[in-house]
mmCIF file of C-alpha atoms in Angstrom:
data_model
loop_
_atom_site.group_PDB
_atom_site.id
_atom_site.type_symbol
_atom_site.label_atom_id
_atom_site.label_comp_id
_atom_site.label_asym_id
_atom_site.label_seq_id
_atom_site.Cartn_x
_atom_site.Cartn_y
_atom_site.Cartn_z
ATOM 1 C CA MET E 1 -20.526 -8.515 25.876
ATOM 2 C CA ALA E 2 -23.059 -10.230 28.116
ATOM 3 C CA ARG E 3 -24.286 -13.713 27.218
ATOM 4 C CA TYR E 4 -27.779 -14.962 27.985
ATOM 5 C CA ILE E 5 -29.542 -18.281 28.333
ATOM 6 C CA THR E 6 -33.206 -19.226 28.254
ATOM 7 C CA ILE E 7 -34.538 -21.567 30.922
ATOM 8 C CA SER E 8 -37.916 -23.204 30.318
ATOM 9 C CA LEU E 9 -40.425 -25.399 32.065
ATOM 10 C CA ASP E 10 -41.569 -26.986 28.838
ATOM 11 C CA LYS E 11 -44.894 -28.612 29.762
ATOM 12 C CA ARG E 12 -46.048 -25.446 31.495
ATOM 13 C CA GLY E 13 -44.869 -23.250 28.613
ATOM 14 C CA VAL E 14 -42.968 -20.826 30.859
ATOM 15 C CA SER E 15 -39.500 -19.395 30.208
ATOM 16 C CA CYS E 16 -37.117 -16.912 31.719
ATOM 17 C CA ARG E 17 -33.926 -15.244 30.555
ATOM 18 C CA ALA E 18 -30.700 -15.305 32.582
ATOM 19 C CA ARG E 19 -27.416 -13.429 32.166
ATOM 20 C CA LEU E 20 -24.258 -15.505 32.524
ATOM 21 C CA LEU E 21 -21.875 -14.321 35.248
ATOM 22 C CA ASP E 22 -18.733 -14.701 33.142
ATOM 23 C CA ASP E 23 -16.621 -12.513 35.446
ATOM 24 C CA GLU E 24 -17.610 -14.333 38.646
ATOM 25 C CA ALA E 25 -17.755 -17.933 37.355
ATOM 26 C CA PRO E 26 -15.844 -18.135 34.057
ATOM 27 C CA ARG E 27 -15.114 -21.885 34.127
ATOM 28 C CA THR E 28 -18.688 -22.809 34.994
ATOM 29 C CA CYS E 29 -20.136 -20.429 32.394
ATOM 30 C CA ARG E 30 -17.845 -21.867 29.733
ATOM 31 C CA ALA E 31 -18.746 -25.459 30.637
ATOM 32 C CA VAL E 32 -22.493 -24.793 30.600
ATOM 33 C CA TRP E 33 -22.460 -22.587 27.470
ATOM 34 C CA ASP E 34 -20.434 -25.140 25.508
ATOM 35 C CA ALA E 35 -22.840 -27.944 26.492
ATOM 36 C CA LEU E 36 -26.122 -26.167 25.632
ATOM 37 C CA PRO E 37 -28.839 -27.037 24.940
ATOM 38 C CA GLN E 38 -29.521 -29.362 27.867
ATOM 39 C CA SER E 39 -32.860 -30.730 28.990
ATOM 40 C CA GLY E 40 -34.027 -33.238 31.558
ATOM 41 C CA SER E 41 -36.787 -34.167 33.962
ATOM 42 C CA ALA E 42 -37.713 -31.303 36.276
ATOM 43 C CA TYR E 43 -37.677 -31.769 40.041
ATOM 44 C CA HIS E 44 -38.690 -29.505 42.909
ATOM 45 C CA ALA E 45 -36.278 -29.541 45.842
ATOM 46 C CA LYS E 46 -37.164 -31.200 49.127
ATOM 47 C CA TYR E 47 -34.426 -29.679 51.259
ATOM 48 C CA ALA E 48 -33.304 -26.414 49.682
ATOM 49 C CA ARG E 49 -36.814 -24.946 49.567
ATOM 50 C CA ASN E 50 -37.501 -22.724 46.506
ATOM 51 C CA GLU E 51 -35.509 -24.646 43.913
ATOM 52 C CA VAL E 52 -36.361 -26.326 40.620
ATOM 53 C CA TYR E 53 -33.631 -28.413 39.001
ATOM 54 C CA THR E 54 -32.746 -31.078 36.507
ATOM 55 C CA LEU E 55 -30.125 -33.817 36.688
ATOM 56 C CA LEU E 56 -27.957 -34.397 33.628
ATOM 57 C CA ARG E 57 -25.086 -36.642 32.718
ATOM 58 C CA PRO E 58 -21.821 -34.798 33.464
ATOM 59 C CA PHE E 59 -20.824 -32.604 30.535
ATOM 60 C CA ALA E 60 -17.857 -30.596 31.826
ATOM 61 C CA ASP E 61 -14.394 -31.976 31.182
ATOM 62 C CA PRO E 62 -12.696 -31.032 33.354
ATOM 63 C CA GLN E 63 -15.207 -30.123 36.039
ATOM 64 C CA PRO E 64 -15.145 -26.369 36.768
ATOM 65 C CA GLY E 65 -14.439 -26.798 40.484
ATOM 66 C CA ARG E 66 -15.666 -24.301 43.042
ATOM 67 C CA GLU E 67 -16.197 -20.735 41.877
ATOM 68 C CA ASN E 68 -18.706 -18.139 43.051
ATOM 69 C CA PRO E 69 -20.079 -20.737 45.496
ATOM 70 C CA THR E 70 -23.055 -20.321 47.788
ATOM 71 C CA VAL E 71 -25.087 -22.302 50.296
ATOM 72 C CA THR E 72 -27.708 -19.518 50.513
ATOM 73 C CA PRO E 73 -28.922 -18.820 46.960
ATOM 74 C CA ILE E 74 -31.241 -15.880 46.401
ATOM 75 C CA PRO E 75 -34.209 -15.528 44.045
ATOM 76 C CA GLY E 76 -32.978 -15.527 40.455
ATOM 77 C CA ASP E 77 -29.762 -17.445 41.087
ATOM 78 C CA VAL E 78 -28.930 -20.157 38.531
ATOM 79 C CA VAL E 79 -26.623 -22.722 40.098
ATOM 80 C CA TYR E 80 -24.377 -25.576 38.905
ATOM 81 C CA PHE E 81 -23.655 -28.628 41.079
ATOM 82 C CA GLY E 82 -21.361 -31.516 40.171
ATOM 83 C CA PHE E 83 -22.193 -34.700 42.086
ATOM 84 C CA GLU E 84 -20.291 -37.957 42.392
ATOM 85 C CA SER E 85 -22.456 -41.080 42.064
ATOM 86 C CA TRP E 86 -22.297 -41.835 45.799
ATOM 87 C CA GLU E 87 -23.611 -38.353 46.639
ATOM 88 C CA ILE E 88 -26.872 -38.540 44.730
ATOM 89 C CA GLY E 89 -27.783 -42.126 43.815
ATOM 90 C CA ASN E 90 -29.535 -42.962 47.105
ATOM 91 C CA PRO E 91 -32.738 -44.859 46.184
ATOM 92 C CA ALA E 92 -34.583 -42.997 48.949
ATOM 93 C CA TYR E 93 -34.321 -39.785 46.903
ATOM 94 C CA GLY E 94 -36.898 -41.199 44.489
ATOM 95 C CA TYR E 95 -35.227 -40.570 41.127
ATOM 96 C CA GLU E 96 -36.556 -42.838 38.400
ATOM 97 C CA GLU E 97 -34.456 -45.765 37.256
ATOM 98 C CA GLY E 98 -32.233 -44.754 34.355
ATOM 99 C CA SER E 99 -32.038 -41.093 35.396
ATOM 100 C CA ALA E 100 -28.702 -39.294 35.596
ATOM 101 C CA ALA E 101 -28.922 -39.655 39.390
ATOM 102 C CA HIS E 102 -28.085 -43.339 39.032
ATOM 103 C CA GLY E 103 -25.207 -42.985 36.577
ATOM 104 C CA GLU E 104 -21.824 -44.397 37.574
ATOM 105 C CA GLN E 105 -20.181 -41.138 36.482
ATOM 106 C CA GLY E 106 -22.317 -39.016 38.848
ATOM 107 C CA ALA E 107 -24.579 -36.195 37.723
ATOM 108 C CA THR E 108 -24.655 -32.509 36.934
ATOM 109 C CA ASP E 109 -27.451 -30.562 38.585
ATOM 110 C CA LEU E 110 -28.569 -27.285 36.977
ATOM 111 C CA ALA E 111 -30.950 -25.385 39.247
ATOM 112 C CA ILE E 112 -32.906 -22.173 39.484
ATOM 113 C CA PHE E 113 -33.983 -20.522 42.719
ATOM 114 C CA TYR E 114 -37.235 -18.600 42.654
ATOM 115 C CA GLY E 115 -37.875 -17.485 46.230
ATOM 116 C CA ARG E 116 -36.182 -16.427 49.462
ATOM 117 C CA ASN E 117 -34.804 -18.331 52.451
ATOM 118 C CA ASN E 118 -33.015 -21.149 50.617
ATOM 119 C CA LEU E 119 -30.405 -23.215 52.390
ATOM 120 C CA LEU E 120 -28.275 -25.780 50.578
ATOM 121 C CA ILE E 121 -28.055 -28.462 53.222
ATOM 122 C CA ASN E 122 -28.940 -32.120 52.879
ATOM 123 C CA GLY E 123 -29.657 -34.354 55.856
ATOM 124 C CA ASP E 124 -27.537 -37.134 54.392
ATOM 125 C CA ALA E 125 -24.629 -35.104 53.024
ATOM 126 C CA GLY E 126 -24.472 -31.840 54.992
ATOM 127 C CA TRP E 127 -23.683 -28.554 53.253
ATOM 128 C CA VAL E 128 -24.011 -28.657 49.457
ATOM 129 C CA PRO E 129 -22.377 -25.552 47.962
ATOM 130 C CA GLY E 130 -23.106 -24.776 44.331
ATOM 131 C CA ASN E 131 -21.619 -22.418 41.733
ATOM 132 C CA VAL E 132 -23.803 -19.408 40.928
ATOM 133 C CA PHE E 133 -23.173 -18.947 37.213
ATOM 134 C CA ALA E 134 -26.141 -16.865 36.039
ATOM 135 C CA THR E 135 -28.869 -14.566 37.294
ATOM 136 C CA ILE E 136 -32.434 -14.431 35.998
ATOM 137 C CA VAL E 137 -33.114 -10.989 34.535
ATOM 138 C CA GLU E 138 -36.527 -11.545 32.868
ATOM 139 C CA GLY E 139 -39.463 -13.797 33.684
ATOM 140 C CA LEU E 140 -38.725 -14.666 37.328
ATOM 141 C CA PRO E 141 -42.301 -14.014 38.573
ATOM 142 C CA GLU E 142 -43.731 -16.324 35.910
ATOM 143 C CA MET E 143 -41.153 -19.025 36.677
ATOM 144 C CA ALA E 144 -41.895 -18.687 40.404
ATOM 145 C CA GLU E 145 -45.608 -19.191 39.761
ATOM 146 C CA ALA E 146 -44.907 -22.257 37.604
ATOM 147 C CA ALA E 147 -42.473 -23.596 40.229
ATOM 148 C CA GLN E 148 -45.136 -23.298 42.925
ATOM 149 C CA ASP E 149 -47.446 -25.242 40.626
ATOM 150 C CA LEU E 150 -44.752 -27.949 40.411
ATOM 151 C CA TRP E 151 -44.614 -28.065 44.210
ATOM 152 C CA LEU E 152 -48.385 -28.252 44.613
ATOM 153 C CA ARG E 153 -49.359 -30.454 41.653
ATOM 154 C CA GLY E 154 -46.231 -32.502 40.962
ATOM 155 C CA VAL E 155 -43.413 -32.672 38.444
ATOM 156 C CA GLU E 156 -44.478 -35.730 36.462
ATOM 157 C CA GLY E 157 -43.864 -35.194 32.758
ATOM 158 C CA GLU E 158 -42.249 -31.776 33.206
ATOM 159 C CA THR E 159 -38.847 -30.980 31.730
ATOM 160 C CA LEU E 160 -36.446 -28.153 32.494
ATOM 161 C CA THR E 161 -34.502 -26.925 29.471
ATOM 162 C CA PHE E 162 -31.442 -24.675 29.313
ATOM 163 C CA ALA E 163 -30.547 -23.154 25.922
ATOM 164 C CA ARG E 164 -28.532 -20.295 24.498
ATOM 165 C CA ALA E 165 -30.638 -17.164 24.105
#
């Protein structure tokens, strides 16, 4: 039986529904499902293009490793990244002090992709493959509109929440 999660931009009052890809990414789905709900500051990507994400303290033990990876996510992809502290804590990235980006244990990045032509490459780190663990099946146009608003008007005070549906 399919499992679903709800992903919300809380301040903007917009949500979407995503189906977990248990067959393609079983370890990642299990790790995320077992850790829900999760919520954190929302960010709009600089490099990847049409991406909104949050950084969380690592919650998977053990980490799921690579499964169903991509460097070219498509609209509706929900992606998991596990980062070591040295990969993401660069002060130039602009994450606020005390955020998961600055944790000694690294950070987990949960992201949604809402438009085309994404490329997971970072000028400092190179290719950044992530695990596609869910696909948005309802509410993508509304999330895309809210994500564009984040890009144009800023992310301050916005949170991105992942919960079981």
